[in-house]
Amino acid sequence: MDSTDTASGLRPRTRSGRSGLPNWACFVLGVVCAVVGLLPWLVQGMRLPLQNLWSGSVSADSMPLVALPFSQYSLILLVSLMVTGSALAGVLLRSVGRPRRREGVLLAGAGLLLVQGAATAQTASEVLPGLSVDSRSRLYFGTLLGVIIGSIVVGLVVAVLVSRAPAPGAALGLTLGALVLDSWVSTLLYAQDGIFRMASPLPLLEWLPAVLVGAVLMWCGVHSVGRVAAWIVSLFLLWVVPALFTGVMSAAGSRVLLRNPQDALMAAGETFLAALGPAGMSWRYVLLALLIGAVGAAVAGLTRRRRHTA
């Protein structure tokens, strides 16, 4: 049994090596978690954003209803909707007993894939006929569809790591989930027509990934080479991924830059490098996560030693 699982309040494996859930429940869990992952978009009304490459001139209210926010302005949200649901499924599976057998995880993954695949197919079937017929539209559609499919794959990897892997692998999966959770939460809270809408933004929400990664590192601990490696990789991801998101959105959010892909790539690269540097926020996120993880791991170590002595 992994001591970090016990310390974090998660149940250890059962003696039979099975998950605490029957197979059918694992499938239902995957379906439910996938729907929860889509919740921020669902509460907004699911109206397709206006498209720059739409074949005709239409009002916002005339756009079709779609299961995903298909737009270059929603790239990070698209990733978040997919990965968050998968990470949640992994956490729930692990909390009822990390399964050694594959059936439970495979069925949970099938439930995730069923909902996310259906959402992708429904969105694509509504968007593609409405786009103008030219090379730019094909590139736009293919790029966003690729982002969605890639996000589904990453989400499934996260679900497997969190649910089945030892602590170092699970920590990496949890880190990947934490890196996109701020987009998920902010969209849910600030949805224009959503039922959870807040009157004013939460100023500390951008620090949520750093706090969560710090908590993951605290749970992981440092008493093995694998766990130390998980710390290094998690902190590296926390440094790079938010800066990458900033660079991508700086280019994707500019209609002028998108007319010239080469200029868009150059602008994204410059913004990415700036976000990694002293003037950016990435190093601050790393520092906060490192502080939380180090303090938490030190306190946990002292607690274990006192219990052992007692």
Short mmCIF file of N, CA and C in Angstrom, two decimals, residues 18-174:
data_model
loop_
_atom_site.label_atom_id
_atom_site.label_comp_id
_atom_site.label_asym_id
_atom_site.label_seq_id
_atom_site.Cartn_x
_atom_site.Cartn_y
_atom_site.Cartn_z
N ARG A 18 -9.46 -5.37 -6.91
CA ARG A 18 -10.50 -4.78 -7.74
C ARG A 18 -10.84 -3.38 -7.26
N SER A 19 -11.41 -2.60 -8.16
CA SER A 19 -11.95 -1.33 -7.75
C SER A 19 -13.16 -1.57 -6.88
N GLY A 20 -13.45 -0.61 -5.99
CA GLY A 20 -14.62 -0.73 -5.14
C GLY A 20 -15.92 -0.60 -5.90
N LEU A 21 -15.88 -0.21 -7.16
CA LEU A 21 -17.08 -0.06 -7.97
C LEU A 21 -17.23 -1.24 -8.91
N PRO A 22 -18.46 -1.71 -9.13
CA PRO A 22 -18.67 -2.73 -10.17
C PRO A 22 -18.40 -2.13 -11.54
N ASN A 23 -18.23 -3.00 -12.53
CA ASN A 23 -17.85 -2.53 -13.86
C ASN A 23 -18.87 -1.56 -14.46
N TRP A 24 -20.16 -1.88 -14.30
CA TRP A 24 -21.16 -1.00 -14.88
C TRP A 24 -21.11 0.38 -14.24
N ALA A 25 -20.78 0.44 -12.94
CA ALA A 25 -20.70 1.73 -12.25
C ALA A 25 -19.50 2.53 -12.74
N CYS A 26 -18.42 1.84 -13.10
CA CYS A 26 -17.26 2.55 -13.65
C CYS A 26 -17.62 3.23 -14.97
N PHE A 27 -18.40 2.53 -15.79
CA PHE A 27 -18.83 3.12 -17.06
C PHE A 27 -19.72 4.34 -16.81
N VAL A 28 -20.66 4.22 -15.89
CA VAL A 28 -21.54 5.35 -15.56
C VAL A 28 -20.73 6.51 -14.99
N LEU A 29 -19.74 6.18 -14.16
CA LEU A 29 -18.88 7.23 -13.60
C LEU A 29 -18.18 8.00 -14.71
N GLY A 30 -17.68 7.29 -15.73
CA GLY A 30 -17.03 7.97 -16.84
C GLY A 30 -17.98 8.88 -17.59
N VAL A 31 -19.21 8.41 -17.81
CA VAL A 31 -20.21 9.24 -18.49
C VAL A 31 -20.52 10.49 -17.69
N VAL A 32 -20.77 10.31 -16.38
CA VAL A 32 -21.13 11.44 -15.53
C VAL A 32 -19.99 12.45 -15.45
N CYS A 33 -18.77 11.98 -15.29
CA CYS A 33 -17.62 12.89 -15.19
C CYS A 33 -17.40 13.65 -16.49
N ALA A 34 -17.62 13.00 -17.62
CA ALA A 34 -17.50 13.70 -18.90
C ALA A 34 -18.53 14.82 -19.01
N VAL A 35 -19.76 14.56 -18.56
CA VAL A 35 -20.79 15.59 -18.58
C VAL A 35 -20.43 16.73 -17.63
N VAL A 36 -19.92 16.38 -16.44
CA VAL A 36 -19.48 17.42 -15.50
C VAL A 36 -18.38 18.27 -16.11
N GLY A 37 -17.47 17.63 -16.85
CA GLY A 37 -16.42 18.38 -17.52
C GLY A 37 -16.95 19.41 -18.49
N LEU A 38 -18.08 19.10 -19.13
CA LEU A 38 -18.68 20.04 -20.10
C LEU A 38 -19.57 21.09 -19.44
N LEU A 39 -19.74 20.99 -18.13
CA LEU A 39 -20.71 21.85 -17.43
C LEU A 39 -20.54 23.35 -17.69
N PRO A 40 -19.32 23.91 -17.65
CA PRO A 40 -19.22 25.36 -17.88
C PRO A 40 -19.80 25.81 -19.21
N TRP A 41 -19.67 24.97 -20.24
CA TRP A 41 -20.24 25.32 -21.54
C TRP A 41 -21.74 25.08 -21.56
N LEU A 42 -22.19 24.03 -20.92
CA LEU A 42 -23.61 23.71 -20.91
C LEU A 42 -24.44 24.81 -20.25
N VAL A 43 -23.93 25.37 -19.15
CA VAL A 43 -24.70 26.39 -18.43
C VAL A 43 -24.72 27.73 -19.18
N GLN A 44 -23.85 27.88 -20.17
CA GLN A 44 -23.87 29.11 -20.97
C GLN A 44 -24.93 29.10 -22.07
N GLY A 45 -25.55 27.97 -22.28
CA GLY A 45 -26.58 27.89 -23.31
C GLY A 45 -26.16 27.17 -24.57
N MET A 46 -24.87 26.85 -24.71
CA MET A 46 -24.36 26.02 -25.81
C MET A 46 -24.53 26.68 -27.18
N ARG A 47 -24.65 27.98 -27.24
CA ARG A 47 -24.79 28.66 -28.53
C ARG A 47 -23.41 28.82 -29.18
N LEU A 48 -23.27 28.34 -30.41
CA LEU A 48 -21.99 28.43 -31.11
C LEU A 48 -21.55 29.89 -31.23
N PRO A 49 -20.31 30.20 -30.84
CA PRO A 49 -19.82 31.57 -31.01
C PRO A 49 -19.82 31.98 -32.48
N LEU A 50 -19.94 33.27 -32.73
CA LEU A 50 -19.87 33.78 -34.09
C LEU A 50 -18.53 33.39 -34.71
N GLN A 51 -18.59 32.97 -35.96
CA GLN A 51 -17.41 32.47 -36.66
C GLN A 51 -16.93 33.49 -37.70
N ASN A 52 -15.62 33.77 -37.67
CA ASN A 52 -15.07 34.72 -38.63
C ASN A 52 -15.15 34.20 -40.07
N LEU A 53 -15.20 32.87 -40.22
CA LEU A 53 -15.20 32.26 -41.56
C LEU A 53 -16.56 31.66 -41.90
N TRP A 54 -17.63 32.14 -41.27
CA TRP A 54 -18.96 31.63 -41.57
C TRP A 54 -19.37 32.05 -42.97
N SER A 55 -20.11 31.19 -43.64
CA SER A 55 -20.42 31.42 -45.05
C SER A 55 -21.37 32.60 -45.26
N GLY A 56 -22.19 32.91 -44.27
CA GLY A 56 -23.13 34.01 -44.41
C GLY A 56 -23.12 34.90 -43.19
N SER A 57 -23.82 36.01 -43.29
CA SER A 57 -23.93 36.94 -42.18
C SER A 57 -25.15 36.58 -41.34
N VAL A 58 -24.91 36.22 -40.08
CA VAL A 58 -25.99 35.82 -39.18
C VAL A 58 -25.79 36.50 -37.83
N SER A 59 -26.85 36.60 -37.06
CA SER A 59 -26.77 37.16 -35.71
C SER A 59 -26.32 36.08 -34.74
N ALA A 60 -25.88 36.53 -33.57
CA ALA A 60 -25.41 35.58 -32.56
C ALA A 60 -26.51 34.61 -32.14
N ASP A 61 -27.75 35.10 -32.05
CA ASP A 61 -28.86 34.24 -31.63
C ASP A 61 -29.25 33.22 -32.68
N SER A 62 -28.80 33.40 -33.90
CA SER A 62 -29.14 32.47 -34.98
C SER A 62 -28.14 31.34 -35.13
N MET A 63 -27.03 31.41 -34.40
CA MET A 63 -26.03 30.34 -34.49
C MET A 63 -26.59 29.06 -33.87
N PRO A 64 -26.17 27.91 -34.38
CA PRO A 64 -26.72 26.64 -33.87
C PRO A 64 -26.24 26.32 -32.46
N LEU A 65 -26.95 25.40 -31.81
CA LEU A 65 -26.54 24.90 -30.50
C LEU A 65 -25.53 23.77 -30.71
N VAL A 66 -24.42 23.85 -29.99
CA VAL A 66 -23.37 22.84 -30.14
C VAL A 66 -22.89 22.42 -28.76
N ALA A 67 -22.33 21.22 -28.70
CA ALA A 67 -21.90 20.66 -27.41
C ALA A 67 -20.54 21.18 -26.96
N LEU A 68 -19.79 21.85 -27.87
CA LEU A 68 -18.47 22.36 -27.54
C LEU A 68 -18.32 23.78 -28.09
N PRO A 69 -17.57 24.65 -27.42
CA PRO A 69 -17.36 26.03 -27.89
C PRO A 69 -16.32 26.07 -29.02
N PHE A 70 -16.74 25.77 -30.22
CA PHE A 70 -15.83 25.66 -31.36
C PHE A 70 -15.43 27.06 -31.82
N SER A 71 -14.27 27.52 -31.35
CA SER A 71 -13.79 28.86 -31.71
C SER A 71 -12.31 28.97 -31.34
N GLN A 72 -11.56 29.74 -32.13
CA GLN A 72 -10.15 29.93 -31.82
C GLN A 72 -9.98 30.73 -30.53
N TYR A 73 -11.02 31.45 -30.12
CA TYR A 73 -10.95 32.21 -28.88
C TYR A 73 -11.20 31.33 -27.65
N SER A 74 -11.55 30.07 -27.87
CA SER A 74 -11.87 29.16 -26.77
C SER A 74 -10.95 27.95 -26.74
N LEU A 75 -9.74 28.09 -27.26
CA LEU A 75 -8.83 26.95 -27.34
C LEU A 75 -8.53 26.37 -25.96
N ILE A 76 -8.20 27.23 -25.00
CA ILE A 76 -7.85 26.74 -23.67
C ILE A 76 -9.08 26.14 -22.99
N LEU A 77 -10.23 26.75 -23.20
CA LEU A 77 -11.46 26.21 -22.63
C LEU A 77 -11.76 24.82 -23.20
N LEU A 78 -11.54 24.62 -24.49
CA LEU A 78 -11.76 23.31 -25.09
C LEU A 78 -10.90 22.24 -24.41
N VAL A 79 -9.64 22.57 -24.18
CA VAL A 79 -8.76 21.63 -23.49
C VAL A 79 -9.26 21.36 -22.08
N SER A 80 -9.66 22.42 -21.40
CA SER A 80 -10.11 22.30 -20.02
C SER A 80 -11.36 21.45 -19.89
N LEU A 81 -12.32 21.61 -20.80
CA LEU A 81 -13.56 20.85 -20.73
C LEU A 81 -13.31 19.35 -20.82
N MET A 82 -12.35 18.96 -21.65
CA MET A 82 -12.06 17.54 -21.83
C MET A 82 -11.21 16.99 -20.69
N VAL A 83 -10.15 17.69 -20.34
CA VAL A 83 -9.20 17.16 -19.36
C VAL A 83 -9.80 17.15 -17.95
N THR A 84 -10.59 18.16 -17.61
CA THR A 84 -11.14 18.24 -16.26
C THR A 84 -12.05 17.05 -15.96
N GLY A 85 -12.94 16.71 -16.88
CA GLY A 85 -13.81 15.57 -16.66
C GLY A 85 -13.04 14.28 -16.51
N SER A 86 -12.01 14.09 -17.32
CA SER A 86 -11.19 12.88 -17.24
C SER A 86 -10.41 12.81 -15.93
N ALA A 87 -9.86 13.95 -15.50
CA ALA A 87 -9.13 13.98 -14.23
C ALA A 87 -10.06 13.66 -13.07
N LEU A 88 -11.28 14.19 -13.11
CA LEU A 88 -12.25 13.89 -12.07
C LEU A 88 -12.55 12.40 -12.01
N ALA A 89 -12.71 11.77 -13.17
CA ALA A 89 -12.95 10.33 -13.21
C ALA A 89 -11.78 9.57 -12.58
N GLY A 90 -10.56 9.98 -12.89
CA GLY A 90 -9.40 9.32 -12.31
C GLY A 90 -9.35 9.44 -10.80
N VAL A 91 -9.65 10.63 -10.29
CA VAL A 91 -9.64 10.85 -8.84
C VAL A 91 -10.69 9.98 -8.16
N LEU A 92 -11.89 9.92 -8.72
CA LEU A 92 -12.96 9.13 -8.11
C LEU A 92 -12.64 7.64 -8.15
N LEU A 93 -12.07 7.17 -9.25
CA LEU A 93 -11.69 5.76 -9.32
C LEU A 93 -10.63 5.43 -8.28
N ARG A 94 -9.65 6.29 -8.13
CA ARG A 94 -8.59 6.04 -7.15
C ARG A 94 -9.13 6.12 -5.73
N SER A 95 -10.08 6.99 -5.49
CA SER A 95 -10.59 7.18 -4.13
C SER A 95 -11.37 5.96 -3.63
N VAL A 96 -11.87 5.13 -4.54
CA VAL A 96 -12.59 3.93 -4.11
C VAL A 96 -11.71 2.69 -4.16
N GLY A 97 -10.42 2.88 -4.37
CA GLY A 97 -9.49 1.76 -4.38
C GLY A 97 -8.80 1.66 -5.71
N ARG A 98 -7.49 1.92 -5.75
CA ARG A 98 -6.75 1.92 -7.01
C ARG A 98 -6.82 0.53 -7.64
N PRO A 99 -7.48 0.39 -8.79
CA PRO A 99 -7.70 -0.96 -9.35
C PRO A 99 -6.47 -1.48 -10.08
N ARG A 100 -6.15 -2.76 -9.82
CA ARG A 100 -5.09 -3.41 -10.58
C ARG A 100 -5.65 -3.97 -11.90
N ARG A 101 -6.88 -4.43 -11.85
CA ARG A 101 -7.49 -4.96 -13.06
C ARG A 101 -7.90 -3.81 -13.97
N ARG A 102 -7.90 -4.08 -15.26
CA ARG A 102 -8.09 -3.02 -16.24
C ARG A 102 -9.55 -2.74 -16.56
N GLU A 103 -10.44 -3.66 -16.22
CA GLU A 103 -11.82 -3.51 -16.69
C GLU A 103 -12.45 -2.21 -16.24
N GLY A 104 -12.28 -1.90 -14.95
CA GLY A 104 -12.92 -0.69 -14.42
C GLY A 104 -12.43 0.57 -15.11
N VAL A 105 -11.11 0.68 -15.28
CA VAL A 105 -10.54 1.86 -15.93
C VAL A 105 -10.94 1.93 -17.40
N LEU A 106 -10.92 0.78 -18.06
CA LEU A 106 -11.30 0.75 -19.48
C LEU A 106 -12.76 1.17 -19.67
N LEU A 107 -13.63 0.69 -18.79
CA LEU A 107 -15.03 1.05 -18.91
C LEU A 107 -15.27 2.52 -18.57
N ALA A 108 -14.55 3.03 -17.57
CA ALA A 108 -14.65 4.46 -17.27
C ALA A 108 -14.16 5.28 -18.46
N GLY A 109 -13.05 4.84 -19.08
CA GLY A 109 -12.56 5.52 -20.27
C GLY A 109 -13.55 5.45 -21.42
N ALA A 110 -14.25 4.30 -21.53
CA ALA A 110 -15.28 4.18 -22.58
C ALA A 110 -16.41 5.17 -22.34
N GLY A 111 -16.79 5.35 -21.06
CA GLY A 111 -17.84 6.32 -20.75
C GLY A 111 -17.41 7.74 -21.08
N LEU A 112 -16.16 8.07 -20.74
CA LEU A 112 -15.63 9.39 -21.09
C LEU A 112 -15.62 9.58 -22.60
N LEU A 113 -15.11 8.58 -23.30
CA LEU A 113 -14.98 8.69 -24.75
C LEU A 113 -16.34 8.77 -25.43
N LEU A 114 -17.33 8.07 -24.90
CA LEU A 114 -18.67 8.11 -25.48
C LEU A 114 -19.23 9.53 -25.48
N VAL A 115 -19.16 10.19 -24.33
CA VAL A 115 -19.72 11.53 -24.21
C VAL A 115 -18.88 12.55 -24.98
N GLN A 116 -17.56 12.50 -24.80
CA GLN A 116 -16.70 13.47 -25.45
C GLN A 116 -16.67 13.28 -26.96
N GLY A 117 -16.68 12.03 -27.40
CA GLY A 117 -16.73 11.77 -28.84
C GLY A 117 -18.04 12.22 -29.45
N ALA A 118 -19.15 11.96 -28.75
CA ALA A 118 -20.45 12.40 -29.25
C ALA A 118 -20.52 13.92 -29.31
N ALA A 119 -19.98 14.60 -28.30
CA ALA A 119 -19.97 16.06 -28.29
C ALA A 119 -19.14 16.60 -29.45
N THR A 120 -18.02 15.96 -29.73
CA THR A 120 -17.17 16.39 -30.84
C THR A 120 -17.87 16.20 -32.18
N ALA A 121 -18.50 15.03 -32.35
CA ALA A 121 -19.18 14.73 -33.61
C ALA A 121 -20.37 15.68 -33.82
N GLN A 122 -21.13 15.94 -32.78
CA GLN A 122 -22.28 16.84 -32.93
C GLN A 122 -21.83 18.25 -33.29
N THR A 123 -20.78 18.72 -32.62
CA THR A 123 -20.28 20.07 -32.90
C THR A 123 -19.74 20.17 -34.32
N ALA A 124 -18.95 19.19 -34.73
CA ALA A 124 -18.38 19.21 -36.07
C ALA A 124 -19.47 19.17 -37.14
N SER A 125 -20.53 18.40 -36.89
CA SER A 125 -21.60 18.29 -37.89
C SER A 125 -22.39 19.59 -38.03
N GLU A 126 -22.38 20.43 -37.00
CA GLU A 126 -23.06 21.72 -37.08
C GLU A 126 -22.16 22.80 -37.66
N VAL A 127 -20.86 22.72 -37.36
CA VAL A 127 -19.95 23.80 -37.76
C VAL A 127 -19.53 23.67 -39.22
N LEU A 128 -19.16 22.48 -39.65
CA LEU A 128 -18.58 22.30 -40.98
C LEU A 128 -19.50 22.78 -42.11
N PRO A 129 -20.80 22.45 -42.10
CA PRO A 129 -21.65 22.93 -43.21
C PRO A 129 -21.81 24.45 -43.26
N GLY A 130 -21.62 25.11 -42.12
CA GLY A 130 -21.82 26.55 -42.09
C GLY A 130 -20.60 27.36 -42.48
N LEU A 131 -19.43 26.75 -42.50
CA LEU A 131 -18.21 27.48 -42.85
C LEU A 131 -18.13 27.70 -44.35
N SER A 132 -17.48 28.79 -44.71
CA SER A 132 -17.26 29.05 -46.13
C SER A 132 -16.34 27.98 -46.71
N VAL A 133 -16.47 27.73 -48.00
CA VAL A 133 -15.71 26.66 -48.65
C VAL A 133 -14.43 27.26 -49.23
N ASP A 134 -13.36 27.21 -48.45
CA ASP A 134 -12.05 27.67 -48.93
C ASP A 134 -10.98 27.05 -48.06
N SER A 135 -9.73 27.29 -48.42
CA SER A 135 -8.60 26.65 -47.72
C SER A 135 -8.47 27.14 -46.28
N ARG A 136 -8.76 28.43 -46.03
CA ARG A 136 -8.66 28.95 -44.68
C ARG A 136 -9.66 28.27 -43.76
N SER A 137 -10.87 28.05 -44.25
CA SER A 137 -11.88 27.38 -43.44
C SER A 137 -11.49 25.94 -43.14
N ARG A 138 -10.93 25.27 -44.13
CA ARG A 138 -10.50 23.89 -43.90
C ARG A 138 -9.38 23.84 -42.86
N LEU A 139 -8.44 24.78 -42.96
CA LEU A 139 -7.35 24.82 -41.98
C LEU A 139 -7.88 25.13 -40.59
N TYR A 140 -8.80 26.08 -40.50
CA TYR A 140 -9.40 26.45 -39.22
C TYR A 140 -10.14 25.27 -38.60
N PHE A 141 -10.97 24.61 -39.39
CA PHE A 141 -11.75 23.49 -38.89
C PHE A 141 -10.84 22.34 -38.47
N GLY A 142 -9.86 22.02 -39.31
CA GLY A 142 -8.96 20.92 -38.99
C GLY A 142 -8.12 21.18 -37.75
N THR A 143 -7.67 22.43 -37.58
CA THR A 143 -6.85 22.77 -36.42
C THR A 143 -7.64 22.63 -35.13
N LEU A 144 -8.84 23.20 -35.10
CA LEU A 144 -9.63 23.11 -33.88
C LEU A 144 -10.09 21.69 -33.59
N LEU A 145 -10.42 20.94 -34.64
CA LEU A 145 -10.79 19.55 -34.44
C LEU A 145 -9.61 18.76 -33.89
N GLY A 146 -8.41 19.06 -34.38
CA GLY A 146 -7.22 18.42 -33.86
C GLY A 146 -6.97 18.74 -32.39
N VAL A 147 -7.22 19.99 -32.00
CA VAL A 147 -7.08 20.38 -30.60
C VAL A 147 -8.05 19.59 -29.73
N ILE A 148 -9.28 19.45 -30.19
CA ILE A 148 -10.28 18.71 -29.41
C ILE A 148 -9.88 17.25 -29.26
N ILE A 149 -9.51 16.61 -30.37
CA ILE A 149 -9.12 15.20 -30.32
C ILE A 149 -7.88 15.01 -29.44
N GLY A 150 -6.91 15.90 -29.59
CA GLY A 150 -5.72 15.83 -28.74
C GLY A 150 -6.06 15.98 -27.27
N SER A 151 -7.01 16.86 -26.96
CA SER A 151 -7.42 17.06 -25.57
C SER A 151 -8.09 15.82 -25.00
N ILE A 152 -8.89 15.14 -25.83
CA ILE A 152 -9.52 13.89 -25.40
C ILE A 152 -8.46 12.85 -25.06
N VAL A 153 -7.45 12.74 -25.91
CA VAL A 153 -6.37 11.77 -25.68
C VAL A 153 -5.61 12.11 -24.40
N VAL A 154 -5.26 13.38 -24.23
CA VAL A 154 -4.57 13.78 -23.00
C VAL A 154 -5.42 13.49 -21.78
N GLY A 155 -6.72 13.76 -21.87
CA GLY A 155 -7.62 13.49 -20.76
C GLY A 155 -7.65 12.01 -20.40
N LEU A 156 -7.67 11.14 -21.39
CA LEU A 156 -7.67 9.71 -21.11
C LEU A 156 -6.36 9.28 -20.45
N VAL A 157 -5.26 9.84 -20.89
CA VAL A 157 -3.97 9.54 -20.25
C VAL A 157 -3.99 10.00 -18.79
N VAL A 158 -4.54 11.19 -18.55
CA VAL A 158 -4.64 11.70 -17.18
C VAL A 158 -5.49 10.76 -16.32
N ALA A 159 -6.62 10.31 -16.86
CA ALA A 159 -7.50 9.41 -16.11
C ALA A 159 -6.78 8.13 -15.73
N VAL A 160 -6.01 7.57 -16.66
CA VAL A 160 -5.28 6.32 -16.39
C VAL A 160 -4.20 6.56 -15.35
N LEU A 161 -3.43 7.63 -15.49
CA LEU A 161 -2.36 7.92 -14.53
C LEU A 161 -2.91 8.11 -13.13
N VAL A 162 -3.95 8.92 -13.01
CA VAL A 162 -4.48 9.23 -11.69
C VAL A 162 -5.11 8.00 -11.05
N SER A 163 -5.79 7.18 -11.82
CA SER A 163 -6.53 6.05 -11.25
C SER A 163 -5.65 4.84 -10.97
N ARG A 164 -4.61 4.59 -11.79
CA ARG A 164 -3.87 3.33 -11.70
C ARG A 164 -2.40 3.47 -11.32
N ALA A 165 -1.78 4.60 -11.61
CA ALA A 165 -0.33 4.70 -11.46
C ALA A 165 0.06 4.85 -9.99
N PRO A 166 1.29 4.44 -9.64
CA PRO A 166 1.83 4.78 -8.31
C PRO A 166 1.89 6.29 -8.13
N ALA A 167 2.24 6.71 -6.93
CA ALA A 167 2.17 8.13 -6.57
C ALA A 167 2.88 9.07 -7.55
N PRO A 168 4.11 8.76 -8.03
CA PRO A 168 4.75 9.71 -8.96
C PRO A 168 3.96 9.91 -10.25
N GLY A 169 3.48 8.81 -10.85
CA GLY A 169 2.68 8.93 -12.07
C GLY A 169 1.36 9.61 -11.82
N ALA A 170 0.72 9.28 -10.70
CA ALA A 170 -0.54 9.94 -10.36
C ALA A 170 -0.34 11.44 -10.16
N ALA A 171 0.79 11.81 -9.57
CA ALA A 171 1.08 13.24 -9.35
C ALA A 171 1.18 13.98 -10.68
N LEU A 172 1.80 13.35 -11.67
CA LEU A 172 1.89 13.99 -12.99
C LEU A 172 0.51 14.15 -13.61
N GLY A 173 -0.33 13.11 -13.48
CA GLY A 173 -1.69 13.21 -14.00
C GLY A 173 -2.48 14.31 -13.31
N LEU A 174 -2.36 14.39 -11.99
CA LEU A 174 -3.07 15.44 -11.25
C LEU A 174 -2.55 16.82 -11.62
#
